Amino acid sequence: MNQLFSIENIDEVKPKINQEIENLRNLINKYDFEYYNNANSLVSDKEYDVIFRRLQDLEKENPEFASQDSPTQRVGGKALGEFNQIVHNKPMLSLGNTYSEEEVADFDRKIKEALEETPYQYVCELKYDGVSLSVKYENGAFLEAATRGDGFKGDDISANIKTVKTIPLKLQSEILPEDLTFEVRGEVFLNESDFIRINEQRVENNEKLYANPRNLTAGTIKLLDPKEVAKRQLNVAFYYLDSEKILKSTHFDNLQFIKDLGLPNSPYSKLCNNLEEVFEFINYWDKHRSELPFQIDGIVIKLNSIKQQEILGFVARSPRWAIAYKFEAEKAITKLNNITLQVGRTGVVTPVAELEPVQLAGTVISRATLHNYDFISEKDIRVGDYVEIEKGGEVIPKVVSVILDRRPEDSIKFEFPTYCPCELKSLLIRPEGEANYYCENPDCPSQLKRRIEHFASRNAMDIESLGEKNVEILINQGFIKSISDIYELKNHIDELIKIERFGQKSIVKLLAAIEESKKNPLWKLIFALGIRFIGEGASKILAKSFKNIDEIAKADKEKLISINEIGEKMAESIIRFFKDEKEQILLINLQKSELNFTSDSYSFHTKSLILQDIIFVLTGELNTITRDKAKELIESHGGKVSGSVSKKTNYLIAGENAGSKRTKALELGVRILSEQEFFEILKKD
Ligand code: IVH
């Protein structure tokens, strides 16, 4: 790295550097604030990058001036092993829900009574359909962020929330007292366009889709790697301020003050003088909510005066001074043109409604799920019917009812097709007691396509160039008839190059990714095989509990269910899979292709994976357990034990008379656990 300043005049230079760092931070904070809160670019992207990099360099060269609230620290820390817990100053409560105007009127009547006719106002706010969040500032600087959790304590998601650009790490405002410490609460959410973008990427990577922006938000704030979070573009709207010093006398003024502090609030909140104005707000947003860039699921009505809020108080875990009016899911009526079948990788057949395209919640809908046979027959849904469809924030809308008045006279009851829609037209079978039909022909091309897509997907064998489109081509052109054919593709280079979509370069890339996948850890292969009911977690457990695939194949039901987290249904499915002759041939072929069949995580006494990937160091005298036993215990829960403390260490377990390792851990900021605290962690399992 280049020295930014020469060593000779260091005493003179250091204060100057500190000043420059401070100036750069203030400048970047100002640019960020304007850009993310007011959509205002004060400088070009290039200029911004230059000063950002200058700050990064100066901080790297002068670590003594490092600061947690520097804008460079938004995506600072390393990936976490797990979240710490934060106990809330006051419990995080929820709201009572209503679905009708009468109930809102009832809420208003109770308030009027309790306030004995003194005048009052309401604040109406959008009810963001996201995840609630608490953020604390100490002396004007970001301190920590927590999820709601059980209402009393939540996960410490500070590292993730610091990646949200609208959240200042240091408050800018001049209106603040120096030592300002306070808490704000609000909702973290994703815009619909980001939700769609992320799901589209997931389609490409063959990853499971998120059902709605809320689920995606919840998944995002719980990611263990802040760098991944930063890519997702989270937003926050704060709607509550708690502070000893700066509390105003009304909620509306608090909302304004949140904004004055430089924190994001909702620009849509409105002060209402009476119930009519409240209904006006409700009706306006019920009609216009699809125009918002994010999803809302209702309106929150809050008493404005804080004193009056105190008079009303709380009932159970909700305030009496506020209520949520929930919107009905958006609905539309359209014609059901056809019912088609979709075949999944396990052969499960899902009926899909092919609809006359109709506008619903801002998008045009032409398909909806019909779930399974029972769903269709209970509602007596028929081709040609007019149906009511609903979009409750989910990607795939649902058919909720049939408009019987509009049913054509000649309509006939829907009979579930007897045969699979693929070319082989195999008989569909409905196992006793199940709502689903299955295509049980293992040669079914629809199933094969899904199986290959799953096998190659990121969390399974992670063969990057083998996405949906390429899989389809390779199957249609006869190159892939079974999973094991993936590893035979290298013998067909000349023919593959002739396929229009593939050039030499992409074939090389594909074949390299396929070769690379042979080295994957065993759990990825187990997951990739697509054994029914065996997801990622169970695959990891199996790889920890058996030395290799052969041992799993040999295991009987008793042995399988003796493993924590492997239930009866899973055990039966594993046995069925390994008994199947076709699967046996597949495994022989995969072994011939030299895929990794051996576990590198095998430990005969795996109890759980609660400590997966967490690195411990043991030191001092432990009271209740020997060192060896503690090591065994950690490993049996998926953790690792290392001999010395380094930056990679997650926890030091320090017994009595701990010495130099403890000092090193303190230096490096490694968390130190007492023996007692360590057992507390394990109890959570
Ligand atoms: S006030 C004590 N205001 O809805 C009441 N909540 O159960 C605190 N929400 O958990 C909540 N937008 O996650 C409030 N403008 C808003 C909101 C809002 C969304 C969520 C919040 C809360 C749930 C209500």
XYZ file of C-alpha atoms and ligand atoms in Angstrom:
709
model
C 0.000 0.000 0.000
C 1.286 3.487 -0.727
C 2.096 5.645 2.255
C -0.143 8.643 1.997
C 2.151 10.830 4.058
C 5.854 10.625 4.757
C 6.948 9.557 8.215
C 9.177 12.547 9.127
C 6.528 15.123 9.839
C 4.101 12.721 11.439
C 3.273 14.826 14.525
C 2.283 17.748 12.398
C 0.439 15.690 9.883
C -1.679 13.477 12.137
C -4.092 16.192 13.325
C -4.479 17.294 9.717
C -5.311 13.758 8.659
C -7.831 13.499 11.450
C -9.423 16.725 10.295
C -9.535 15.579 6.685
C -11.102 12.273 7.724
C -13.718 14.156 9.726
C -14.447 16.494 6.779
C -14.755 13.607 4.324
C -17.116 11.761 6.637
C -19.328 14.824 7.022
C -19.342 15.400 3.300
C -20.255 11.790 2.476
C -22.937 11.768 5.174
C -24.423 14.891 3.635
C -24.309 13.423 0.096
C -25.839 10.137 1.318
C -28.587 11.922 3.176
C -29.557 14.086 0.225
C -29.355 11.194 -2.202
C -31.281 8.613 -0.210
C -33.806 10.818 1.543
C -34.394 13.585 -0.968
C -33.389 11.819 -4.217
C -30.936 14.658 -4.763
C -27.445 14.040 -6.209
C -25.097 16.760 -4.989
C -22.082 15.278 -6.800
C -21.432 12.980 -9.726
C -21.007 9.235 -9.002
C -17.390 9.515 -9.990
C -16.663 12.379 -7.620
C -18.432 10.498 -4.848
C -16.290 7.426 -5.487
C -13.121 9.483 -5.377
C -13.827 10.994 -1.973
C -15.160 7.698 -0.630
C -11.978 5.915 -1.656
C -9.836 8.715 -0.248
C -11.602 8.252 3.101
C -11.172 4.475 2.935
C -7.452 4.855 2.246
C -6.925 7.373 5.013
C -8.735 5.158 7.516
C -6.727 2.119 6.462
C -3.461 4.008 6.805
C -4.439 5.590 10.116
C -6.331 2.963 12.073
C -6.200 5.114 15.216
C -8.846 7.352 13.638
C -11.190 4.458 12.793
C -14.761 4.988 13.886
C -17.777 2.732 13.980
C -19.960 5.504 12.597
C -17.837 6.301 9.573
C -19.786 5.893 6.306
C -17.145 3.347 5.262
C -18.347 1.066 8.041
C -21.790 0.415 6.577
C -20.717 -2.944 5.228
C -17.843 -3.390 7.582
C -17.921 -6.465 9.720
C -17.423 -10.072 8.880
C -20.244 -12.566 8.426
C -21.773 -13.526 11.737
C -22.144 -16.990 13.217
C -25.393 -16.119 14.911
C -27.184 -13.075 16.292
C -26.734 -11.799 19.815
C -29.873 -10.865 21.701
C -30.916 -7.351 22.647
C -33.412 -6.786 25.446
C -35.830 -3.979 24.536
C -36.026 -0.952 26.826
C -39.795 -1.224 26.655
C -41.620 -4.226 25.178
C -42.363 -3.973 21.449
C -46.114 -4.355 21.241
C -48.533 -5.053 18.447
C -51.772 -3.421 17.381
C -55.382 -4.509 17.603
C -56.774 -5.204 14.118
C -60.098 -4.206 12.611
C -61.548 -4.929 9.208
C -64.635 -2.700 9.142
C -65.554 0.940 9.473
C -67.949 0.042 12.298
C -65.072 -1.271 14.359
C -63.129 1.925 13.739
C -66.178 3.916 14.845
C -66.336 1.724 17.939
C -62.655 2.460 18.659
C -63.407 6.181 18.359
C -66.429 5.917 20.687
C -64.289 4.275 23.394
C -61.680 7.000 23.086
C -64.292 9.714 23.353
C -65.672 8.089 26.507
C -62.278 7.646 28.127
C -61.304 11.256 27.402
C -64.619 12.504 28.788
C -65.376 14.674 25.785
C -62.079 16.643 25.775
C -61.060 17.401 22.163
C -58.621 15.037 20.474
C -56.992 14.389 17.105
C -55.746 11.306 15.292
C -52.693 10.631 13.199
C -53.351 8.271 10.306
C -50.366 6.359 8.956
C -49.761 3.729 6.325
C -49.344 0.259 7.767
C -46.162 -0.862 6.037
C -46.177 -4.583 5.302
C -42.636 -5.240 6.469
C -40.861 -6.233 9.645
C -40.680 -4.155 12.822
C -37.375 -2.742 13.906
C -35.873 -0.895 16.861
C -32.790 1.323 16.490
C -30.901 3.041 19.299
C -28.691 6.091 19.003
C -26.175 6.999 21.683
C -24.620 10.450 21.806
C -26.002 11.068 18.338
C -24.354 7.974 16.836
C -25.919 4.705 15.690
C -25.640 2.210 18.550
C -27.612 -0.914 17.697
C -30.618 -2.312 15.853
C -32.864 -5.148 16.926
C -35.772 -7.159 15.571
C -38.991 -7.339 17.552
C -38.318 -10.993 18.438
C -40.728 -12.142 21.137
C -41.553 -8.502 22.017
C -39.181 -8.486 24.992
C -35.916 -9.293 23.304
C -34.916 -9.503 19.660
C -31.929 -10.336 17.455
C -29.080 -7.860 17.211
C -29.163 -7.049 13.497
C -27.004 -3.914 13.754
C -24.520 -4.996 11.073
C -27.357 -5.561 8.606
C -29.238 -2.364 9.375
C -26.057 -0.317 9.052
C -26.088 -1.240 5.366
C -29.334 0.724 4.894
C -28.201 3.983 3.358
C -31.081 6.069 4.726
C -30.072 5.225 8.289
C -27.509 7.784 9.447
C -24.603 6.346 11.378
C -24.064 9.792 12.822
C -26.857 12.313 13.153
C -26.294 15.520 11.237
C -28.730 17.838 12.808
C -27.763 20.973 14.737
C -30.944 20.720 16.777
C -29.484 17.933 18.860
C -28.081 18.145 22.314
C -24.534 16.701 22.349
C -25.260 13.607 24.388
C -28.501 12.643 22.716
C -29.485 9.032 23.378
C -32.810 7.703 22.171
C -34.647 4.844 20.505
C -36.702 4.887 17.314
C -38.986 2.136 16.101
C -40.383 1.547 12.682
C -40.768 -0.851 9.840
C -38.066 -2.194 7.555
C -39.395 -3.072 4.093
C -38.505 -3.638 0.467
C -39.952 -1.883 -2.539
C -41.919 -4.128 -4.848
C -39.496 -3.467 -7.719
C -36.558 -4.716 -5.614
C -38.582 -7.739 -4.566
C -39.240 -8.573 -8.224
C -35.592 -7.983 -9.181
C -34.314 -10.263 -6.412
C -36.806 -12.997 -7.245
C -35.814 -12.793 -10.913
C -32.192 -13.346 -9.953
C -33.298 -16.290 -7.856
C -35.108 -17.818 -10.837
C -31.838 -17.621 -12.749
C -29.943 -19.277 -9.930
C -32.610 -21.945 -9.520
C -33.261 -20.776 -5.983
C -36.584 -20.899 -4.180
C -38.690 -17.765 -4.678
C -39.881 -15.519 -1.867
C -43.664 -15.316 -1.671
C -43.882 -11.577 -0.953
C -41.754 -8.531 -0.067
C -42.395 -9.068 3.655
C -40.942 -12.594 3.619
C -38.010 -11.370 1.613
C -37.427 -8.528 4.088
C -37.607 -10.940 7.028
C -35.149 -13.238 5.269
C -32.838 -10.350 4.426
C -32.496 -8.850 7.898
C -31.618 -12.305 9.203
C -28.853 -12.925 6.658
C -25.574 -13.565 8.395
C -23.511 -11.712 5.832
C -24.037 -7.912 5.781
C -22.490 -7.722 2.288
C -25.418 -9.753 0.962
C -27.855 -7.508 2.846
C -26.311 -4.407 1.263
C -27.223 -5.720 -2.187
C -30.902 -5.935 -1.304
C -31.810 -2.232 -0.904
C -33.781 -2.299 2.321
C -35.832 0.755 3.337
C -36.956 1.918 6.751
C -39.822 4.131 7.912
C -39.715 5.099 11.592
C -42.999 5.835 13.338
C -42.105 5.949 17.020
C -39.630 7.900 19.105
C -38.688 7.173 22.692
C -36.441 9.574 24.481
C -36.232 11.113 27.925
C -35.075 14.469 26.635
C -36.660 15.254 23.318
C -40.148 13.884 23.408
C -42.745 16.293 22.044
C -46.280 16.489 23.350
C -47.907 15.009 20.257
C -47.229 11.988 18.096
C -47.378 14.095 14.931
C -44.639 16.387 16.267
C -42.565 13.316 17.151
C -42.890 12.116 13.566
C -41.708 15.505 12.339
C -38.853 15.441 14.839
C -37.788 11.996 13.568
C -37.459 13.632 10.160
C -35.619 16.649 11.571
C -33.106 14.280 13.133
C -32.315 13.071 9.630
C -34.040 9.726 10.107
C -36.426 8.289 7.499
C -40.107 8.537 8.398
C -43.221 8.038 6.315
C -44.126 11.062 4.197
C -47.729 9.867 3.987
C -48.840 10.387 7.621
C -51.732 12.772 8.157
C -53.203 14.642 11.073
C -56.984 14.066 11.210
C -59.431 16.183 13.186
C -62.336 13.778 13.218
C -63.562 10.338 12.221
C -64.658 11.514 8.777
C -61.145 12.590 7.922
C -59.904 9.204 9.157
C -62.318 7.403 6.809
C -61.291 9.674 3.973
C -57.656 8.659 4.526
C -58.605 4.965 4.721
C -60.674 5.078 1.551
C -58.119 7.059 -0.373
C -55.349 4.558 0.338
C -57.590 1.539 -0.144
C -58.107 2.787 -3.701
C -54.604 4.098 -4.374
C -52.372 1.655 -2.549
C -51.268 -0.119 -5.718
C -49.661 3.169 -6.816
C -47.226 3.041 -3.889
C -43.774 1.578 -4.609
C -44.133 -0.727 -1.566
C -46.899 -2.887 -0.107
C -49.107 -1.810 2.755
C -51.686 -3.997 4.452
C -53.761 -1.299 6.108
C -53.873 2.000 7.934
C -52.806 2.693 11.512
C -54.897 5.191 13.465
C -53.202 6.713 16.515
C -54.354 9.205 19.108
C -52.185 12.290 18.610
C -51.668 13.647 22.122
C -49.089 11.708 24.158
C -50.874 12.688 27.402
C -54.135 11.321 26.041
C -52.325 8.153 24.937
C -51.226 7.728 28.543
C -54.810 8.104 29.782
C -55.938 5.342 27.403
C -53.054 3.007 28.283
C -52.707 -0.587 27.182
C -54.707 -3.765 27.149
C -52.748 -7.040 27.077
C -50.028 -6.431 24.490
C -51.682 -3.666 22.464
C -52.229 0.024 23.087
C -55.818 1.248 23.548
C -54.860 4.502 21.830
C -54.111 2.997 18.424
C -55.714 0.548 16.042
C -54.883 -1.038 12.683
C -57.513 -0.994 9.962
C -56.579 -3.896 7.696
C -57.421 -3.808 4.011
C -59.138 -6.702 2.360
C -56.852 -8.468 -0.107
C -57.291 -6.990 -3.567
C -59.701 -9.004 -5.699
C -60.714 -9.234 -9.330
C -63.149 -11.327 -11.364
C -62.139 -13.012 -14.590
C -62.862 -16.005 -16.797
C -61.166 -19.357 -16.235
C -60.127 -20.382 -19.738
C -58.455 -23.632 -18.860
C -56.924 -25.749 -16.112
C -53.441 -27.004 -16.901
C -51.082 -29.207 -14.919
C -47.583 -28.424 -13.693
C -45.275 -31.281 -12.752
C -42.705 -30.787 -9.990
C -39.423 -32.637 -9.523
C -40.889 -35.205 -7.171
C -43.713 -35.821 -9.632
C -46.287 -33.815 -7.678
C -48.873 -32.428 -10.071
C -50.251 -28.927 -9.395
C -53.315 -27.661 -11.257
C -52.977 -24.104 -12.575
C -55.791 -21.753 -13.573
C -55.222 -20.223 -17.022
C -57.146 -16.959 -16.816
C -58.401 -14.271 -19.137
C -55.760 -11.610 -18.365
C -57.010 -9.156 -15.756
C -55.565 -6.188 -13.869
C -55.048 -6.888 -10.152
C -53.095 -4.831 -7.609
C -51.134 -3.082 -10.319
C -50.168 -6.135 -12.386
C -51.801 -8.161 -15.135
C -52.684 -11.651 -13.963
C -53.161 -14.573 -16.332
C -52.426 -17.563 -14.081
C -53.344 -18.530 -10.540
C -52.712 -21.607 -8.431
C -55.501 -24.097 -7.811
C -53.407 -26.006 -5.232
C -54.660 -29.583 -5.681
C -57.575 -31.797 -6.599
C -59.451 -31.323 -3.299
C -59.343 -27.542 -3.669
C -60.944 -27.709 -7.122
C -63.558 -30.230 -6.161
C -64.573 -28.514 -2.882
C -65.196 -25.253 -4.725
C -66.492 -27.086 -7.800
C -64.310 -24.932 -10.055
C -65.050 -25.539 -13.737
C -63.415 -24.477 -16.998
C -65.504 -21.582 -18.404
C -66.461 -20.279 -14.949
C -65.990 -16.697 -13.833
C -63.807 -16.805 -10.761
C -62.787 -14.322 -8.113
C -59.040 -14.082 -7.653
C -57.157 -12.517 -4.791
C -53.632 -11.254 -4.348
C -52.736 -11.062 -0.694
C -49.222 -9.747 -1.245
C -48.173 -13.090 -2.694
C -46.555 -13.475 -6.112
C -48.970 -16.174 -7.201
C -52.578 -15.112 -6.839
C -55.241 -17.476 -5.536
C -58.653 -18.398 -6.880
C -60.983 -17.718 -3.961
C -64.461 -18.383 -5.289
C -66.647 -19.165 -8.273
C -69.329 -16.711 -9.421
C -72.086 -19.291 -9.776
C -74.569 -16.807 -11.337
C -72.283 -16.489 -14.339
C -71.698 -20.211 -14.863
C -72.370 -21.286 -18.493
C -75.317 -23.670 -18.769
C -73.364 -26.366 -20.540
C -70.455 -26.374 -18.044
C -69.216 -29.732 -16.837
C -67.568 -30.777 -13.605
C -63.776 -30.765 -13.773
C -62.300 -34.239 -13.867
C -58.681 -34.422 -12.832
C -56.740 -35.655 -15.879
C -55.717 -39.295 -15.731
C -52.420 -38.797 -17.506
C -49.293 -36.687 -17.081
C -49.166 -33.728 -19.496
C -45.695 -34.707 -20.801
C -45.104 -36.769 -23.972
C -44.996 -40.059 -22.062
C -48.536 -39.566 -20.767
C -47.988 -41.775 -17.717
C -50.863 -42.590 -15.418
C -51.278 -40.125 -12.539
C -51.632 -41.655 -9.113
C -53.174 -40.232 -5.978
C -51.753 -41.976 -2.888
C -54.314 -42.719 -0.189
C -54.836 -39.860 2.225
C -52.991 -37.344 0.027
C -54.531 -34.333 -1.700
C -51.984 -34.413 -4.525
C -51.731 -36.467 -7.663
C -48.283 -37.707 -8.684
C -46.675 -38.755 -11.909
C -44.660 -41.740 -10.793
C -42.812 -42.335 -14.040
C -39.165 -41.575 -13.290
C -38.540 -41.024 -17.023
C -41.079 -38.185 -17.214
C -39.301 -35.326 -19.036
C -41.082 -32.631 -17.005
C -39.843 -34.202 -13.795
C -36.403 -34.758 -15.256
C -36.176 -31.079 -16.148
C -37.054 -30.045 -12.608
C -34.720 -32.652 -11.091
C -31.792 -31.466 -13.178
C -32.581 -27.826 -12.387
C -32.649 -28.697 -8.700
C -29.483 -30.799 -8.903
C -27.571 -27.918 -10.498
C -29.068 -25.154 -8.317
C -26.886 -22.970 -6.164
C -27.589 -24.594 -2.793
C -27.279 -28.053 -4.326
C -24.374 -28.821 -6.705
C -24.036 -25.186 -7.739
C -23.332 -25.700 -11.454
C -23.623 -22.107 -12.528
C -24.236 -22.393 -16.252
C -26.842 -25.105 -15.914
C -29.923 -22.924 -15.522
C -33.488 -23.434 -16.694
C -32.904 -22.612 -20.379
C -29.773 -24.707 -20.860
C -31.347 -27.640 -19.054
C -34.301 -27.511 -21.397
C -32.071 -27.459 -24.488
C -29.864 -30.284 -23.254
C -32.883 -32.440 -22.441
C -34.720 -31.653 -25.678
C -31.643 -32.419 -27.747
C -31.211 -35.745 -25.986
C -27.921 -34.969 -24.227
C -29.396 -35.407 -20.770
C -31.688 -38.332 -19.965
C -30.647 -38.724 -16.364
C -28.749 -36.721 -13.733
C -25.627 -38.791 -14.367
C -25.564 -37.639 -18.015
C -24.477 -34.203 -16.762
C -21.065 -35.731 -16.086
C -20.962 -37.350 -19.541
C -21.391 -34.050 -21.403
C -17.614 -33.660 -21.675
C -17.626 -36.597 -24.098
C -19.882 -34.707 -26.506
C -18.050 -31.412 -26.957
C -18.118 -31.539 -30.761
C -21.873 -32.000 -30.873
C -22.531 -29.473 -28.097
C -20.657 -26.735 -29.935
C -23.061 -27.127 -32.834
C -26.023 -26.094 -30.671
C -26.925 -22.543 -31.627
C -27.106 -21.127 -28.114
C -23.715 -22.491 -27.048
C -20.369 -21.168 -28.229
C -17.039 -22.746 -27.460
C -16.522 -20.369 -24.581
C -19.794 -21.168 -22.853
C -19.265 -24.915 -23.297
C -15.852 -24.648 -21.663
C -17.395 -22.678 -18.822
C -20.212 -25.182 -18.384
C -17.898 -28.196 -18.411
C -15.534 -26.527 -15.943
C -18.427 -25.826 -13.565
C -19.538 -29.456 -13.881
C -16.030 -30.743 -13.094
C -15.753 -28.380 -10.147
C -19.031 -29.672 -8.698
C -17.493 -33.128 -8.220
C -15.569 -31.773 -5.265
C -18.628 -30.501 -3.418
C -19.111 -31.618 0.170
C -21.308 -34.655 0.612
C -24.290 -32.740 2.001
C -24.668 -30.825 -1.248
C -24.864 -34.076 -3.184
C -27.426 -35.524 -0.768
C -29.552 -32.389 -1.115
C -29.079 -32.363 -4.899
C -30.411 -35.917 -5.234
C -33.840 -34.530 -4.409
C -34.910 -37.178 -1.900
C -38.451 -36.279 -0.878
C -38.600 -34.422 2.503
C -34.799 -34.102 2.654
C -33.962 -30.423 2.488
C -30.704 -28.616 3.041
C -30.754 -28.949 6.838
C -31.478 -32.667 6.830
C -28.785 -33.200 4.188
C -26.226 -31.536 6.425
C -27.297 -33.669 9.370
C -27.024 -36.851 7.279
C -23.534 -35.904 6.098
C -22.517 -35.336 9.697
C -24.017 -38.589 10.888
C -22.672 -40.983 8.236
C -19.217 -41.532 6.824
C -20.392 -41.804 3.243
C -23.361 -42.413 0.940
C -23.045 -46.199 1.276
C -23.545 -45.971 5.019
C -26.708 -43.902 4.545
C -28.002 -46.393 1.992
C -27.416 -49.249 4.451
C -29.043 -47.560 7.441
C -32.356 -48.961 8.651
C -35.292 -46.920 9.874
C -34.353 -47.312 13.517
C -30.873 -46.001 12.918
C -32.137 -43.086 10.853
C -34.727 -41.888 13.335
C -32.215 -42.191 16.166
C -30.624 -39.096 14.606
C -31.961 -35.907 16.066
C -33.995 -33.973 13.470
C -34.608 -36.990 11.189
C -38.268 -37.921 11.601
C -40.188 -41.003 10.567
C -41.417 -39.554 7.274
C -37.887 -38.542 6.300
C -36.449 -41.922 7.302
C -39.026 -43.771 5.216
C -38.315 -41.536 2.249
C -34.552 -42.120 2.519
C -35.088 -45.878 2.622
C -37.467 -45.740 -0.359
C -34.926 -43.715 -2.323
C -31.991 -46.047 -1.783
C -34.119 -49.132 -2.451
C -35.154 -47.809 -5.839
C -33.233 -49.581 -8.590
C -33.051 -46.512 -10.833
C -31.595 -44.425 -8.050
C -29.095 -47.196 -7.333
C -27.954 -47.088 -10.954
C -27.753 -43.299 -10.760
C -25.528 -43.520 -7.691
C -23.253 -46.105 -9.327
C -22.858 -43.809 -12.330
C -22.193 -40.760 -10.194
C -19.563 -42.693 -8.275
C -17.945 -43.742 -11.547
C -17.828 -40.058 -12.489
C -15.907 -39.543 -9.261
C -18.277 -37.297 -7.379
C -17.436 -36.899 -3.735
C -19.342 -39.569 -1.792
C -17.425 -39.168 1.457
C -18.273 -36.862 4.306
C -15.671 -34.424 5.532
C -17.917 -33.365 8.374
C -18.641 -36.833 9.763
C -18.673 -37.052 13.487
C -20.292 -40.158 14.919
C -21.951 -38.293 17.742
C -23.597 -35.367 15.925
C -26.407 -34.073 18.078
C -27.369 -30.905 16.240
C -25.939 -28.190 14.056
C -26.598 -25.324 16.423
C -22.883 -24.439 16.474
C -22.295 -25.037 12.761
C -19.250 -23.091 11.500
C -18.649 -21.433 14.871
C -15.053 -21.537 16.026
C -14.314 -21.839 19.753
C -11.143 -21.676 21.780
C -11.055 -23.166 25.275
C -8.936 -21.748 28.072
C -8.612 -21.810 31.852
C -9.966 -24.440 34.219
C -13.475 -25.571 33.482
C -15.530 -26.611 36.507
C -18.239 -28.948 35.307
C -16.630 -30.608 32.323
C -13.151 -31.627 31.137
C -11.516 -29.889 28.182
C -11.839 -33.017 26.058
C -15.494 -33.403 26.886
C -16.142 -29.734 26.073
C -14.416 -30.184 22.713
C -16.473 -33.272 21.991
C -19.645 -31.428 22.976
C -18.884 -28.497 20.672
C -18.071 -30.780 17.763
C -21.175 -32.852 18.344
C -23.189 -29.678 17.774
C -21.356 -28.852 14.563
C -18.823 -26.365 15.999
C -15.046 -26.336 15.725
C -12.400 -26.029 18.421
C -9.149 -24.286 17.666
C -5.989 -24.163 19.769
C -5.282 -20.452 19.572
C -7.214 -17.196 19.505
C -7.238 -15.346 16.187
C -9.522 -12.975 14.295
C -11.393 -16.029 13.058
C -12.307 -17.143 16.584
C -15.982 -16.574 17.331
C -15.943 -17.361 21.051
C -13.410 -17.927 23.779
C -14.755 -20.112 26.582
C -12.818 -18.948 29.585
C -12.663 -21.001 32.749
C -10.993 -19.974 35.975
C -7.508 -18.464 35.901
C -7.656 -17.827 32.168
C -4.473 -16.112 31.062
C -2.951 -14.959 27.785
C -5.673 -16.323 25.521
C -8.186 -14.222 27.387
C -6.031 -11.119 26.967
C -5.652 -11.822 23.242
C -9.409 -12.303 22.878
C -10.006 -8.971 24.599
C -7.535 -7.313 22.259
C -9.169 -8.751 19.159
C -12.706 -8.137 20.367
C -13.525 -11.869 20.423
C -16.562 -12.597 22.597
C -15.704 -14.295 25.852
C -18.121 -16.785 27.352
C -18.120 -18.229 30.829
C -18.739 -21.945 31.156
C -22.253 -21.107 32.329
C -22.988 -18.880 29.317
C -21.772 -21.578 26.968
C -24.245 -24.056 28.415
C -26.994 -21.446 28.087
C -26.319 -21.310 24.314
C -26.600 -25.065 24.057
C -29.870 -25.043 25.975
C -31.434 -23.051 23.133
C -31.046 -26.098 20.946
S -47.415 1.276 15.516
C -47.575 -0.148 19.918
N -47.360 2.148 13.023
O -47.670 -3.334 12.309
C -47.822 -0.121 18.451
N -47.021 -0.172 13.403
O -49.105 -4.973 15.026
C -46.631 -0.165 17.634
N -46.565 -1.465 11.386
O -45.619 -4.645 14.808
C -46.916 -0.261 16.208
N -46.661 0.214 9.954
O -44.510 -3.908 12.670
C -47.272 1.080 13.847
N -47.284 3.057 10.876
C -47.179 2.002 11.679
C -46.909 0.708 11.191
C -46.839 -0.359 12.095
C -46.462 -1.102 10.101
C -46.428 -2.857 11.890
C -45.503 -3.001 13.062
C -46.303 -3.621 14.171
C -47.522 -4.150 13.441
C -48.781 -3.939 14.260
